[in-house]
Amino acid sequence: MSDSKHALILLAAEGAEEMEVIITGDVLERGGIRVTYAGLTGAEPVKCARGARIVPNDSLENVKDKKFDIVILPGGQPGSNTLAENEEVGKILKKQAESGGYIGAICAAPIALLSHGIKTDVLTSHPSVKDKLVKGGYKYSEDRVVVSDKVITSRGPGTAFEFALKIVEILEGAEKSNSLIEPMVLKM
Amino acid sequence: MSDSKHALILLAAEGAEEMEVIITGDVLERGGIRVTYAGLTGAEPVKCARGARIVPNDSLENVKDKKFDIVILPGGQPGSNTLAENEEVGKILKKQAESGGYIGAICAAPIALLSHGIKTDVLTSHPSVKDKLVKGGYKYSEDRVVVSDKVITSRGPGTAFEFALKIVEILEGAEKSNSLIEPMVLKM
Ligand SMILES: [Cu+]
């Protein structure tokens, strides 16, 4: 257990896209990666973008000094705006980038990469925030998942399985990632 | 608001497949259907199959006499076994069938249709419970989503988008259902 990989999924108190949170976390767990869902404002239940309430495992305050193989930002609104504005999120992303760890962001959440100054050669996002990212200076791709050095980005709830499987592939290998598809009855 | 359609998603205290719960609920909400996540044992947080914790909106006890357009059983283990064994779930399903309402079940959850005696011409399920359902007397299909009279069944987390979109199509029409695909960046 101690040599498992670890992922941190950051949850704003309101408006994370619950499908992106849960598909990503669940698929990573199936891939043997231990997932911590951390609430930005504590470990109280967070209200997601479409009304579901998810209980974080921990608070950002408690986990911010731990080392994670990947730090993941789910999309949804106003969750993505909150991630983009939150100073502690900025600190964690910068530390993750400086230490050579992976960062993942899906849907509208790549705007948090922009606001916190995380560099990457190319990225994607939900189409609704494309202009903002292009104006911000990023090279933009419309691929469903984009891997550029240590930054993995994707486009929306409908690409969340592909995003999560790519993360499993990177952290645990293609064989592990591919082995998850059939038991989920997923069509790739 | 008062003429919105209403869906009930039943959550065992342990082991619902969180992707099936959340993809279904989220897509239905996007389709304008009001979703109640009801906990079988109360409204305390439930622990899902891959470790996420979801807070029900209400308890089964509180909602069991309300009328829902569709009652939905998510899969996952041991959640599906619990749904199959729970008497109150049996009562709700029978009432729903007798009153001409829709019933949905995904992944391993169709075993609860068998145990509670819900009839349908043909159904599907996760491949792992196919034999049990065939022995139980159901005609079995390997289609990703099967609609037979008022019973809608599907196969796993990887078919949950299709399951949910079919429910939206049935309750709110094909135009509404199709309109949800592009904003989610879903590939059908
Ligand atoms: Cu399942």
PDB file of C-alpha atoms in Angstrom, chain A residues 15-185:
ATOM      1  CA  GLY A  15     -19.991  24.259  -8.043  1.00  0.00           C
ATOM      2  CA  ALA A  16     -17.511  21.544  -8.947  1.00  0.00           C
ATOM      3  CA  GLU A  17     -18.889  19.497 -11.854  1.00  0.00           C
ATOM      4  CA  GLU A  18     -19.779  16.321  -9.988  1.00  0.00           C
ATOM      5  CA  MET A  19     -19.311  14.026 -13.010  1.00  0.00           C
ATOM      6  CA  GLU A  20     -15.753  15.258 -13.500  1.00  0.00           C
ATOM      7  CA  VAL A  21     -14.961  14.811  -9.817  1.00  0.00           C
ATOM      8  CA  ILE A  22     -16.458  11.343  -9.538  1.00  0.00           C
ATOM      9  CA  ILE A  23     -15.505   9.829 -12.902  1.00  0.00           C
ATOM     10  CA  THR A  24     -11.906  10.948 -12.401  1.00  0.00           C
ATOM     11  CA  GLY A  25     -11.686   9.773  -8.797  1.00  0.00           C
ATOM     12  CA  ASP A  26     -13.430   6.455  -9.387  1.00  0.00           C
ATOM     13  CA  VAL A  27     -11.378   5.514 -12.458  1.00  0.00           C
ATOM     14  CA  LEU A  28      -8.128   6.416 -10.665  1.00  0.00           C
ATOM     15  CA  GLU A  29      -9.143   4.254  -7.699  1.00  0.00           C
ATOM     16  CA  ARG A  30      -9.890   1.390 -10.108  1.00  0.00           C
ATOM     17  CA  GLY A  31      -6.369   1.963 -11.428  1.00  0.00           C
ATOM     18  CA  GLY A  32      -4.886   1.509  -7.952  1.00  0.00           C
ATOM     19  CA  ILE A  33      -4.229   5.215  -7.376  1.00  0.00           C
ATOM     20  CA  ARG A  34      -5.320   6.453  -3.957  1.00  0.00           C
ATOM     21  CA  VAL A  35      -7.562   9.496  -4.283  1.00  0.00           C
ATOM     22  CA  THR A  36      -7.973  12.280  -1.736  1.00  0.00           C
ATOM     23  CA  TYR A  37     -10.923  14.578  -2.344  1.00  0.00           C
ATOM     24  CA  ALA A  38      -9.943  17.757  -0.478  1.00  0.00           C
ATOM     25  CA  GLY A  39     -12.347  20.602   0.286  1.00  0.00           C
ATOM     26  CA  LEU A  40     -10.936  24.113  -0.175  1.00  0.00           C
ATOM     27  CA  THR A  41     -12.823  25.426   2.823  1.00  0.00           C
ATOM     28  CA  GLY A  42     -12.757  22.322   5.028  1.00  0.00           C
ATOM     29  CA  ALA A  43     -14.093  18.795   5.058  1.00  0.00           C
ATOM     30  CA  GLU A  44     -17.797  19.708   5.148  1.00  0.00           C
ATOM     31  CA  PRO A  45     -19.973  18.420   2.255  1.00  0.00           C
ATOM     32  CA  VAL A  46     -19.548  20.452  -0.931  1.00  0.00           C
ATOM     33  CA  LYS A  47     -22.437  21.333  -3.204  1.00  0.00           C
ATOM     34  CA  CYS A  48     -21.676  20.424  -6.790  1.00  0.00           C
ATOM     35  CA  ALA A  49     -22.752  22.177  -9.973  1.00  0.00           C
ATOM     36  CA  ARG A  50     -25.864  20.008 -10.548  1.00  0.00           C
ATOM     37  CA  GLY A  51     -26.906  19.660  -6.922  1.00  0.00           C
ATOM     38  CA  ALA A  52     -25.153  16.502  -5.734  1.00  0.00           C
ATOM     39  CA  ARG A  53     -23.315  16.835  -2.434  1.00  0.00           C
ATOM     40  CA  ILE A  54     -19.957  15.134  -1.973  1.00  0.00           C
ATOM     41  CA  VAL A  55     -18.103  14.788   1.322  1.00  0.00           C
ATOM     42  CA  PRO A  56     -14.361  15.534   1.030  1.00  0.00           C
ATOM     43  CA  ASN A  57     -11.948  13.069   2.664  1.00  0.00           C
ATOM     44  CA  ASP A  58     -10.017  15.934   4.099  1.00  0.00           C
ATOM     45  CA  SER A  59      -9.482  19.697   3.999  1.00  0.00           C
ATOM     46  CA  LEU A  60      -6.989  21.470   1.765  1.00  0.00           C
ATOM     47  CA  GLU A  61      -5.398  22.879   4.938  1.00  0.00           C
ATOM     48  CA  ASN A  62      -4.631  19.357   6.185  1.00  0.00           C
ATOM     49  CA  VAL A  63      -3.171  18.013   2.962  1.00  0.00           C
ATOM     50  CA  LYS A  64      -1.381  20.995   1.464  1.00  0.00           C
ATOM     51  CA  ASP A  65       2.060  19.919   2.686  1.00  0.00           C
ATOM     52  CA  LYS A  66       1.752  16.319   1.511  1.00  0.00           C
ATOM     53  CA  LYS A  67       3.258  15.127  -1.750  1.00  0.00           C
ATOM     54  CA  PHE A  68       0.887  13.927  -4.475  1.00  0.00           C
ATOM     55  CA  ASP A  69       1.780  12.334  -7.795  1.00  0.00           C
ATOM     56  CA  ILE A  70      -0.935  14.435  -9.407  1.00  0.00           C
ATOM     57  CA  VAL A  71      -3.059  17.401  -8.354  1.00  0.00           C
ATOM     58  CA  ILE A  72      -6.367  17.525 -10.247  1.00  0.00           C
ATOM     59  CA  LEU A  73      -8.714  20.445 -10.825  1.00  0.00           C
ATOM     60  CA  PRO A  74     -12.277  19.463 -11.812  1.00  0.00           C
ATOM     61  CA  GLY A  75     -14.371  21.907 -13.831  1.00  0.00           C
ATOM     62  CA  GLY A  76     -17.877  23.221 -13.262  1.00  0.00           C
ATOM     63  CA  GLN A  77     -19.011  26.661 -12.215  1.00  0.00           C
ATOM     64  CA  PRO A  78     -18.603  28.552  -9.972  1.00  0.00           C
ATOM     65  CA  GLY A  79     -16.054  25.928  -8.852  1.00  0.00           C
ATOM     66  CA  SER A  80     -13.543  26.673 -11.617  1.00  0.00           C
ATOM     67  CA  ASN A  81     -13.606  30.396 -10.869  1.00  0.00           C
ATOM     68  CA  THR A  82     -13.014  29.655  -7.203  1.00  0.00           C
ATOM     69  CA  LEU A  83     -10.039  27.413  -8.033  1.00  0.00           C
ATOM     70  CA  ALA A  84      -8.678  30.181 -10.268  1.00  0.00           C
ATOM     71  CA  GLU A  85      -8.971  32.817  -7.533  1.00  0.00           C
ATOM     72  CA  ASN A  86      -7.868  30.824  -4.489  1.00  0.00           C
ATOM     73  CA  GLU A  87      -4.355  31.619  -3.252  1.00  0.00           C
ATOM     74  CA  GLU A  88      -3.815  28.255  -1.587  1.00  0.00           C
ATOM     75  CA  VAL A  89      -4.648  26.517  -4.864  1.00  0.00           C
ATOM     76  CA  GLY A  90      -2.036  28.695  -6.558  1.00  0.00           C
ATOM     77  CA  LYS A  91       0.576  27.727  -3.963  1.00  0.00           C
ATOM     78  CA  ILE A  92      -0.145  24.012  -4.370  1.00  0.00           C
ATOM     79  CA  LEU A  93       0.002  24.198  -8.160  1.00  0.00           C
ATOM     80  CA  LYS A  94       3.295  26.090  -8.140  1.00  0.00           C
ATOM     81  CA  LYS A  95       4.813  23.655  -5.654  1.00  0.00           C
ATOM     82  CA  GLN A  96       3.577  20.743  -7.753  1.00  0.00           C
ATOM     83  CA  ALA A  97       5.068  22.225 -10.934  1.00  0.00           C
ATOM     84  CA  GLU A  98       8.394  23.079  -9.282  1.00  0.00           C
ATOM     85  CA  SER A  99       8.758  19.587  -7.832  1.00  0.00           C
ATOM     86  CA  GLY A 100       8.083  17.934 -11.186  1.00  0.00           C
ATOM     87  CA  GLY A 101       4.704  16.492 -10.222  1.00  0.00           C
ATOM     88  CA  TYR A 102       1.735  16.138 -12.552  1.00  0.00           C
ATOM     89  CA  ILE A 103      -1.158  18.580 -12.766  1.00  0.00           C
ATOM     90  CA  GLY A 104      -4.524  17.725 -14.331  1.00  0.00           C
ATOM     91  CA  ALA A 105      -7.332  20.149 -15.221  1.00  0.00           C
ATOM     92  CA  ILE A 106     -10.585  19.485 -17.048  1.00  0.00           C
ATOM     93  CA  CYS A 107     -13.451  21.502 -18.529  1.00  0.00           C
ATOM     94  CA  ALA A 108     -13.315  25.134 -17.332  1.00  0.00           C
ATOM     95  CA  ALA A 109     -10.620  24.418 -14.717  1.00  0.00           C
ATOM     96  CA  PRO A 110      -7.641  25.179 -17.005  1.00  0.00           C
ATOM     97  CA  ILE A 111      -8.424  28.869 -16.337  1.00  0.00           C
ATOM     98  CA  ALA A 112      -6.828  28.188 -12.939  1.00  0.00           C
ATOM     99  CA  LEU A 113      -3.577  27.265 -14.713  1.00  0.00           C
ATOM    100  CA  LEU A 114      -3.670  30.674 -16.376  1.00  0.00           C
ATOM    101  CA  SER A 115      -4.485  32.695 -13.252  1.00  0.00           C
ATOM    102  CA  HIS A 116      -1.813  30.914 -11.196  1.00  0.00           C
ATOM    103  CA  GLY A 117       0.869  31.183 -13.886  1.00  0.00           C
ATOM    104  CA  ILE A 118       1.351  27.474 -14.599  1.00  0.00           C
ATOM    105  CA  LYS A 119       3.244  27.106 -17.864  1.00  0.00           C
ATOM    106  CA  THR A 120       2.584  24.431 -20.459  1.00  0.00           C
ATOM    107  CA  ASP A 121       3.301  24.223 -24.177  1.00  0.00           C
ATOM    108  CA  VAL A 122      -0.233  23.362 -25.227  1.00  0.00           C
ATOM    109  CA  LEU A 123      -3.546  22.658 -23.530  1.00  0.00           C
ATOM    110  CA  THR A 124      -7.247  22.120 -24.091  1.00  0.00           C
ATOM    111  CA  SER A 125     -10.371  23.023 -22.100  1.00  0.00           C
ATOM    112  CA  HIS A 126     -14.113  23.297 -22.367  1.00  0.00           C
ATOM    113  CA  PRO A 127     -14.888  25.256 -25.548  1.00  0.00           C
ATOM    114  CA  SER A 128     -16.522  28.003 -23.431  1.00  0.00           C
ATOM    115  CA  VAL A 129     -13.159  29.130 -21.969  1.00  0.00           C
ATOM    116  CA  LYS A 130     -11.028  28.619 -25.080  1.00  0.00           C
ATOM    117  CA  ASP A 131     -10.837  32.355 -25.912  1.00  0.00           C
ATOM    118  CA  LYS A 132      -9.701  33.255 -22.424  1.00  0.00           C
ATOM    119  CA  LEU A 133      -6.873  30.707 -22.562  1.00  0.00           C
ATOM    120  CA  VAL A 134      -5.775  31.696 -26.047  1.00  0.00           C
ATOM    121  CA  LYS A 135      -5.706  35.376 -25.057  1.00  0.00           C
ATOM    122  CA  GLY A 136      -3.729  34.293 -22.003  1.00  0.00           C
ATOM    123  CA  GLY A 137      -1.010  33.039 -24.328  1.00  0.00           C
ATOM    124  CA  TYR A 138      -1.477  29.265 -24.351  1.00  0.00           C
ATOM    125  CA  LYS A 139      -1.222  27.244 -27.530  1.00  0.00           C
ATOM    126  CA  TYR A 140      -4.637  25.571 -27.799  1.00  0.00           C
ATOM    127  CA  SER A 141      -5.598  22.088 -28.972  1.00  0.00           C
ATOM    128  CA  GLU A 142      -9.079  20.688 -29.572  1.00  0.00           C
ATOM    129  CA  ASP A 143      -7.970  17.137 -28.781  1.00  0.00           C
ATOM    130  CA  ARG A 144     -10.131  15.470 -26.106  1.00  0.00           C
ATOM    131  CA  VAL A 145      -7.122  14.983 -23.806  1.00  0.00           C
ATOM    132  CA  VAL A 146      -3.842  16.870 -24.117  1.00  0.00           C
ATOM    133  CA  VAL A 147      -0.618  15.846 -22.371  1.00  0.00           C
ATOM    134  CA  SER A 148       2.159  18.426 -22.454  1.00  0.00           C
ATOM    135  CA  ASP A 149       5.141  17.671 -20.262  1.00  0.00           C
ATOM    136  CA  LYS A 150       3.558  17.305 -16.799  1.00  0.00           C
ATOM    137  CA  VAL A 151       0.226  19.029 -17.508  1.00  0.00           C
ATOM    138  CA  ILE A 152      -2.816  16.970 -18.560  1.00  0.00           C
ATOM    139  CA  THR A 153      -5.919  18.830 -19.724  1.00  0.00           C
ATOM    140  CA  SER A 154      -9.315  17.770 -21.048  1.00  0.00           C
ATOM    141  CA  ARG A 155     -12.647  19.211 -22.217  1.00  0.00           C
ATOM    142  CA  GLY A 156     -15.742  18.289 -20.221  1.00  0.00           C
ATOM    143  CA  PRO A 157     -17.822  15.615 -18.452  1.00  0.00           C
ATOM    144  CA  GLY A 158     -18.017  13.717 -21.734  1.00  0.00           C
ATOM    145  CA  THR A 159     -14.213  13.437 -21.908  1.00  0.00           C
ATOM    146  CA  ALA A 160     -13.708  12.596 -18.223  1.00  0.00           C
ATOM    147  CA  PHE A 161     -13.278   8.842 -18.778  1.00  0.00           C
ATOM    148  CA  GLU A 162     -10.559   9.513 -21.360  1.00  0.00           C
ATOM    149  CA  PHE A 163      -8.903  12.086 -19.044  1.00  0.00           C
ATOM    150  CA  ALA A 164      -8.892   9.635 -16.132  1.00  0.00           C
ATOM    151  CA  LEU A 165      -7.671   6.698 -18.219  1.00  0.00           C
ATOM    152  CA  LYS A 166      -4.807   8.849 -19.555  1.00  0.00           C
ATOM    153  CA  ILE A 167      -3.794   9.702 -15.973  1.00  0.00           C
ATOM    154  CA  VAL A 168      -3.842   5.997 -15.053  1.00  0.00           C
ATOM    155  CA  GLU A 169      -1.768   5.257 -18.166  1.00  0.00           C
ATOM    156  CA  ILE A 170       0.816   7.879 -17.180  1.00  0.00           C
ATOM    157  CA  LEU A 171       1.051   6.827 -13.533  1.00  0.00           C
ATOM    158  CA  GLU A 172       0.479   3.068 -13.775  1.00  0.00           C
ATOM    159  CA  GLY A 173       1.047   2.122 -17.398  1.00  0.00           C
ATOM    160  CA  ALA A 174      -1.006   1.411 -20.509  1.00  0.00           C
ATOM    161  CA  GLU A 175      -1.719  -2.193 -19.570  1.00  0.00           C
ATOM    162  CA  LYS A 176      -3.365  -1.172 -16.295  1.00  0.00           C
ATOM    163  CA  SER A 177      -5.281   1.628 -17.993  1.00  0.00           C
ATOM    164  CA  ASN A 178      -6.540  -0.601 -20.805  1.00  0.00           C
ATOM    165  CA  SER A 179      -7.570  -3.309 -18.330  1.00  0.00           C
ATOM    166  CA  LEU A 180     -10.152  -0.944 -16.818  1.00  0.00           C
ATOM    167  CA  ILE A 181     -12.147  -0.387 -20.000  1.00  0.00           C
ATOM    168  CA  GLU A 182     -13.992  -3.686 -20.401  1.00  0.00           C
ATOM    169  CA  PRO A 183     -15.207  -4.076 -16.776  1.00  0.00           C
ATOM    170  CA  MET A 184     -16.721  -0.572 -17.013  1.00  0.00           C
ATOM    171  CA  VAL A 185     -18.403  -1.489 -20.347  1.00  0.00           C
TER     172      VAL A 185
END
